[in-house]
């Protein structure tokens, strides 16, 4: 049984429960089932598409044109997965007088639930939705059903790299990762170079992380490993010099997870707790942590002795894109478009709306405003985000994880 820092809720958030209901007709979570069924019944995709076209979500308008219309609307409502939206609110209201920002900071899972419940009830309150995909729940439950809409003006997209330039469900201003952190007072370089290192006796009880049952980002990392089990198999051979022998599991990735859990990882409530525990440790051999790469901004703010490794076999992590969408039937659609442009850096890439997110451990999807103090996008060895695979397989992983505890 692995050690826990915090027990937290073992119930998965509604956005993931919707998928569970679809995969398991006998689910007793009737609340989640009702929400999913009502959402499917009342979502008129063709009407939503028409609304998006009528309101110019496929057009590129100037900032002056949008500001003139947005002032008549007077406000913009943002559901945000990041607390840094408060910084965006301050600079946006200063730049665009006459437009008030109503910002709500929630988890992605809570945003999915709120959007579904509101639109099911015919309530259209949100204008901008700022989320991660939460194991494919956003793509499957919001994007595909047109509860949210893609808005990527041409003068922004032409500065973006693929696949975000032309093959994305929404505008992705940046992405982050789940990274391995280590204490730089003790280690001059990362003590972990292969994910299989974490199954070794020296790391027993010394790996801090979020529980994937409560963290979609952490779950996505394990799902990416499972999707690429052939790579995990090869990484095992490179670590131990021999082929892996499975012990009651179906592939190398599930075997890794099984052995990792036997090594007693410590489950924390948040990435903040993870990096702080790693960065201030006074132990002779401090723990390492797995957490949000964007927490590297805490190195300066909180004077932590931490760094993240970018050289781990077979891959560092899976890409974690952050998406900006216009909510269906947004009451302040012009202000929504103006806000999305602002948060995405505007045409020149220099707007204050992007600055709160342009931190260490986050990677801009544009060619003109990325950081130079970390590896560039083309140098990152990462797995791509596969929302369809993650959505179809998270229940299986979840059941395995709970069984192994």
XYZ file of C-alpha atoms in Angstrom:
405
model
C 0.000 0.000 0.000
C 1.529 3.341 -0.997
C 1.782 6.211 1.438
C -0.527 9.186 1.159
C 0.002 12.786 2.133
C -3.678 13.523 1.584
C -6.575 11.183 0.963
C -8.675 13.587 -1.111
C -11.785 12.451 -2.895
C -11.750 9.142 -4.697
C -14.708 10.193 -6.777
C -13.765 11.309 -10.261
C -15.096 14.703 -11.348
C -18.205 14.921 -13.477
C -16.438 15.453 -16.752
C -14.820 12.057 -16.377
C -17.909 10.451 -14.860
C -19.718 11.186 -18.115
C -17.257 8.964 -19.921
C -17.574 6.312 -17.224
C -21.340 6.281 -17.668
C -20.919 5.806 -21.409
C -18.489 2.942 -20.877
C -20.426 1.309 -18.051
C -24.237 1.277 -18.434
C -24.577 -0.135 -14.891
C -22.945 2.914 -13.298
C -24.787 3.972 -10.154
C -23.868 7.615 -10.652
C -27.285 8.637 -11.948
C -26.475 12.303 -11.476
C -23.660 12.090 -14.000
C -25.797 9.950 -16.290
C -28.643 12.457 -16.212
C -26.302 15.299 -17.070
C -24.769 13.407 -19.974
C -28.152 12.331 -21.316
C -29.668 15.805 -21.085
C -26.605 17.289 -22.730
C -26.878 14.865 -25.628
C -30.623 15.375 -25.961
C -30.660 19.152 -25.911
C -27.502 19.951 -27.861
C -28.496 21.121 -31.346
C -25.187 20.904 -33.169
C -26.437 22.417 -36.438
C -27.925 25.413 -34.625
C -24.672 25.904 -32.729
C -22.658 25.803 -35.960
C -24.991 28.376 -37.484
C -24.611 30.612 -34.419
C -20.800 30.428 -34.677
C -20.836 31.354 -38.363
C -23.356 34.148 -37.883
C -21.193 35.654 -35.142
C -18.029 35.570 -37.204
C -15.981 32.976 -35.373
C -14.486 32.033 -38.740
C -13.422 35.601 -39.490
C -10.427 37.773 -38.644
C -11.477 41.205 -37.421
C -9.283 44.050 -36.254
C -8.882 44.887 -32.588
C -10.513 48.271 -33.182
C -13.558 46.644 -34.795
C -13.959 44.195 -31.927
C -13.384 46.806 -29.218
C -16.048 49.060 -30.676
C -18.606 46.233 -30.558
C -17.373 44.870 -27.221
C -17.858 48.239 -25.490
C -21.545 47.974 -26.328
C -21.647 44.583 -24.608
C -19.830 45.988 -21.590
C -18.338 42.831 -20.096
C -16.801 39.436 -20.746
C -17.269 36.333 -18.578
C -14.342 33.906 -18.394
C -14.331 30.394 -16.915
C -10.623 29.771 -16.300
C -8.591 26.751 -15.234
C -5.786 29.077 -14.102
C -5.734 31.494 -11.162
C -3.537 33.726 -13.281
C -6.708 34.971 -14.950
C -6.782 37.632 -12.198
C -3.670 39.186 -13.767
C -5.314 39.106 -17.194
C -8.408 40.801 -15.767
C -6.367 43.711 -14.383
C -4.460 44.460 -17.584
C -7.410 43.829 -19.923
C -9.670 46.280 -18.072
C -6.877 48.857 -18.129
C -6.317 48.429 -21.860
C -9.989 48.268 -22.793
C -11.932 50.727 -20.595
C -15.646 50.097 -20.581
C -15.364 46.302 -20.588
C -15.561 44.578 -17.218
C -14.029 41.124 -16.804
C -15.916 38.612 -14.677
C -13.397 35.827 -14.103
C -14.150 32.507 -12.413
C -11.201 30.308 -11.469
C -12.186 26.609 -11.392
C -10.692 23.244 -12.217
C -11.203 22.004 -15.765
C -13.474 19.247 -14.433
C -15.652 21.817 -12.662
C -15.775 23.947 -15.805
C -16.963 20.989 -17.875
C -19.686 20.245 -15.348
C -20.770 23.893 -15.104
C -20.973 24.429 -18.862
C -22.992 21.242 -19.385
C -25.401 22.008 -16.549
C -25.914 25.625 -17.569
C -26.437 24.993 -21.257
C -28.674 22.002 -20.526
C -30.858 24.405 -18.531
C -30.773 26.981 -21.339
C -28.448 29.282 -19.395
C -25.711 30.900 -21.448
C -23.524 32.763 -19.006
C -19.934 32.138 -20.135
C -18.188 33.901 -22.985
C -14.649 32.477 -22.855
C -13.724 28.955 -21.747
C -10.071 28.484 -20.777
C -9.336 24.805 -20.079
C -7.156 21.769 -20.515
C -8.713 18.671 -22.061
C -9.065 16.510 -18.890
C -8.438 13.079 -20.447
C -10.409 14.010 -23.541
C -13.555 15.123 -21.681
C -13.484 18.657 -23.098
C -13.063 17.451 -26.677
C -15.732 14.769 -26.345
C -18.316 16.523 -24.174
C -17.879 20.186 -25.112
C -16.085 20.631 -28.429
C -17.638 17.788 -30.428
C -21.120 18.704 -29.188
C -20.503 22.403 -29.969
C -21.001 23.635 -26.432
C -17.816 25.568 -27.150
C -16.406 26.864 -30.429
C -13.044 27.223 -32.070
C -11.862 30.773 -32.723
C -8.400 31.158 -34.279
C -8.011 34.420 -36.239
C -5.683 34.138 -39.217
C -3.294 36.848 -38.040
C -2.674 34.731 -34.923
C -2.622 31.275 -36.496
C -0.028 32.264 -39.095
C 2.461 32.776 -36.236
C 1.737 29.360 -34.648
C 3.526 26.041 -35.115
C 1.836 22.800 -36.116
C -0.326 21.069 -35.022
C -1.731 24.150 -33.259
C -1.734 26.231 -36.426
C -4.267 24.206 -38.385
C -5.111 20.968 -36.601
C -6.455 21.943 -33.202
C -9.975 21.938 -31.752
C -9.390 25.355 -30.196
C -6.780 28.058 -29.859
C -3.801 26.807 -27.831
C -1.656 29.738 -26.655
C 0.732 27.467 -24.751
C 1.218 23.997 -23.301
C 2.875 22.604 -20.192
C 3.980 19.164 -19.021
C 4.109 16.889 -16.013
C 7.791 17.146 -15.131
C 10.196 15.356 -12.800
C 11.611 17.817 -10.243
C 14.760 17.389 -8.188
C 16.576 19.331 -5.459
C 19.517 21.291 -6.896
C 21.246 21.716 -3.522
C 21.890 17.977 -3.497
C 21.833 16.971 -7.164
C 23.849 18.868 -9.769
C 22.065 16.931 -12.513
C 18.866 14.926 -12.469
C 19.152 11.649 -10.517
C 16.436 10.194 -12.765
C 17.082 9.546 -16.453
C 14.653 6.700 -17.112
C 11.055 6.321 -15.858
C 11.981 2.806 -14.705
C 14.402 4.374 -12.203
C 11.339 5.126 -10.078
C 10.778 1.408 -9.480
C 14.189 1.005 -7.819
C 14.613 0.540 -4.030
C 16.460 3.862 -3.593
C 13.282 5.739 -4.535
C 10.925 3.783 -2.313
C 8.694 6.303 -0.540
C 10.629 9.184 -2.095
C 8.527 10.111 -5.131
C 5.958 12.857 -4.542
C 3.063 13.332 -6.967
C -0.637 14.095 -7.373
C -3.105 11.217 -7.303
C -4.200 10.630 -10.932
C -7.708 9.889 -9.670
C -7.900 13.549 -8.653
C -5.583 15.024 -11.303
C -6.462 14.703 -14.994
C -2.972 15.908 -15.961
C -1.345 13.132 -13.969
C -3.785 10.606 -15.390
C -2.966 11.791 -18.910
C 0.731 11.112 -18.333
C 0.042 7.497 -17.370
C -2.389 7.108 -20.275
C 0.290 8.340 -22.682
C 2.688 5.754 -21.279
C 0.079 3.044 -21.788
C -0.585 4.187 -25.337
C 3.149 3.929 -26.036
C 3.877 0.753 -24.112
C 6.320 -0.361 -26.807
C 8.526 2.603 -25.898
C 8.274 1.800 -22.199
C 9.298 -1.768 -23.051
C 12.402 -0.523 -24.845
C 13.216 1.870 -21.995
C 13.145 -1.101 -19.605
C 15.669 -2.934 -21.758
C 17.938 0.097 -21.860
C 17.759 0.369 -18.069
C 18.235 -3.288 -17.128
C 19.889 -4.753 -20.234
C 17.250 -7.424 -20.757
C 13.701 -7.843 -22.001
C 10.921 -7.238 -19.514
C 9.011 -10.202 -18.076
C 5.425 -9.229 -17.324
C 4.027 -10.255 -13.962
C 0.280 -10.509 -14.506
C -0.065 -7.314 -16.541
C -0.848 -6.862 -20.226
C 2.046 -4.645 -21.319
C 5.201 -2.873 -20.153
C 3.400 0.311 -19.142
C 0.912 -1.401 -16.862
C 3.851 -3.353 -15.453
C 5.669 -0.076 -14.776
C 2.634 1.356 -12.979
C 2.269 -1.799 -10.889
C 5.923 -1.764 -9.793
C 5.875 1.995 -9.265
C 2.923 1.698 -6.893
C 4.713 -1.037 -4.970
C 7.502 1.495 -4.425
C 5.176 3.632 -2.271
C 4.835 6.993 -4.073
C 3.587 9.753 -1.766
C 0.352 11.359 -2.960
C 0.069 15.111 -2.464
C -2.862 17.466 -2.947
C -1.260 19.760 -5.528
C 1.807 20.490 -7.605
C 2.484 23.419 -5.275
C 2.915 20.977 -2.402
C 5.119 18.747 -4.552
C 7.617 21.405 -5.656
C 7.761 23.042 -2.222
C 8.504 19.716 -0.531
C 11.236 18.924 -3.051
C 12.694 22.441 -3.080
C 13.001 22.987 0.669
C 13.960 19.471 1.721
C 16.847 19.203 4.188
C 17.133 15.431 3.876
C 20.470 13.943 2.900
C 18.716 12.317 -0.014
C 15.674 14.490 -0.721
C 12.607 13.225 -2.560
C 11.887 13.924 -6.181
C 8.519 15.096 -7.446
C 6.258 14.787 -10.462
C 4.226 17.944 -10.996
C 3.174 20.738 -13.319
C 6.185 22.078 -15.201
C 4.818 25.623 -14.949
C 5.578 25.491 -11.213
C 9.161 26.292 -12.193
C 8.063 29.910 -11.832
C 8.169 29.228 -8.082
C 11.949 28.840 -8.220
C 12.307 32.621 -8.079
C 9.065 33.576 -6.342
C 9.520 31.153 -3.428
C 13.312 30.749 -3.584
C 13.131 27.000 -4.064
C 16.127 24.842 -4.891
C 14.491 22.872 -7.693
C 14.937 22.099 -11.365
C 13.109 19.918 -13.868
C 14.738 17.287 -16.033
C 14.184 17.283 -19.792
C 16.116 14.101 -20.501
C 14.113 11.033 -19.460
C 13.605 7.783 -21.353
C 11.516 7.039 -23.264
C 9.901 10.516 -23.225
C 9.805 13.361 -20.727
C 6.033 13.571 -20.601
C 2.891 14.167 -22.609
C 1.996 17.592 -23.949
C -0.710 19.330 -21.893
C -2.312 22.005 -24.116
C -4.370 24.840 -22.636
C -7.305 25.797 -24.877
C -9.254 29.008 -25.389
C -12.822 28.650 -26.695
C -15.837 30.849 -27.256
C -18.798 29.377 -25.380
C -21.880 28.538 -27.433
C -24.319 31.462 -27.586
C -21.882 33.642 -25.649
C -23.867 36.769 -24.702
C -20.776 38.948 -25.178
C -19.281 37.312 -28.229
C -17.266 40.305 -29.449
C -15.716 40.803 -26.022
C -14.975 37.067 -26.013
C -13.097 37.336 -29.294
C -11.204 40.373 -28.039
C -10.248 38.537 -24.844
C -9.046 35.429 -26.683
C -6.862 37.535 -28.960
C -5.493 39.300 -25.890
C -4.704 36.089 -23.971
C -3.108 34.565 -27.081
C -0.636 37.424 -27.402
C -2.352 39.477 -30.108
C -1.020 39.733 -33.668
C 2.425 40.913 -32.566
C 2.744 38.379 -29.740
C 3.407 41.098 -27.170
C 0.106 41.690 -25.391
C 0.055 41.711 -21.590
C -2.673 39.073 -21.709
C -0.148 36.345 -22.521
C 2.564 37.416 -20.086
C 1.115 35.634 -16.993
C 1.354 32.329 -18.875
C 4.735 32.873 -20.536
C 6.616 31.398 -17.577
C 9.314 28.797 -17.089
C 7.825 25.376 -17.732
C 5.265 26.622 -20.264
C 5.847 26.658 -24.004
C 4.271 29.172 -26.365
C 2.844 27.643 -29.535
C 3.989 30.688 -31.487
C 7.292 31.379 -33.186
C 7.561 34.984 -32.008
C 7.095 35.069 -28.232
C 8.528 31.897 -26.686
C 11.105 31.770 -23.898
C 14.796 31.253 -24.634
C 15.792 29.995 -21.169
C 14.421 26.480 -21.642
C 14.474 23.843 -24.415
C 12.577 24.890 -27.535
C 9.463 23.002 -28.635
C 11.329 21.129 -31.357
C 13.868 19.874 -28.791
C 11.306 18.459 -26.351
C 10.990 14.677 -26.407
C 7.303 14.351 -25.578
C 4.257 12.318 -26.478
C 1.465 14.060 -28.350
C -1.909 14.517 -26.678
C -4.470 12.012 -27.981
C -7.853 13.061 -26.562
C -9.734 10.208 -28.240
C -7.424 7.513 -26.847
C -7.357 9.057 -23.386
C -11.147 9.363 -23.229
C -11.658 5.748 -24.276
C -9.053 4.296 -21.921
C -9.107 6.333 -18.713
C -11.720 4.081 -17.036
C -9.585 1.005 -17.592
C -6.538 2.751 -16.171
C -8.513 4.116 -13.226
C -9.774 0.658 -12.292
C -6.248 -0.745 -12.533
C -4.825 2.043 -10.359
C -7.445 1.553 -7.657
C -6.995 -2.223 -7.737
C -3.233 -1.903 -7.260
C -3.522 0.288 -4.153
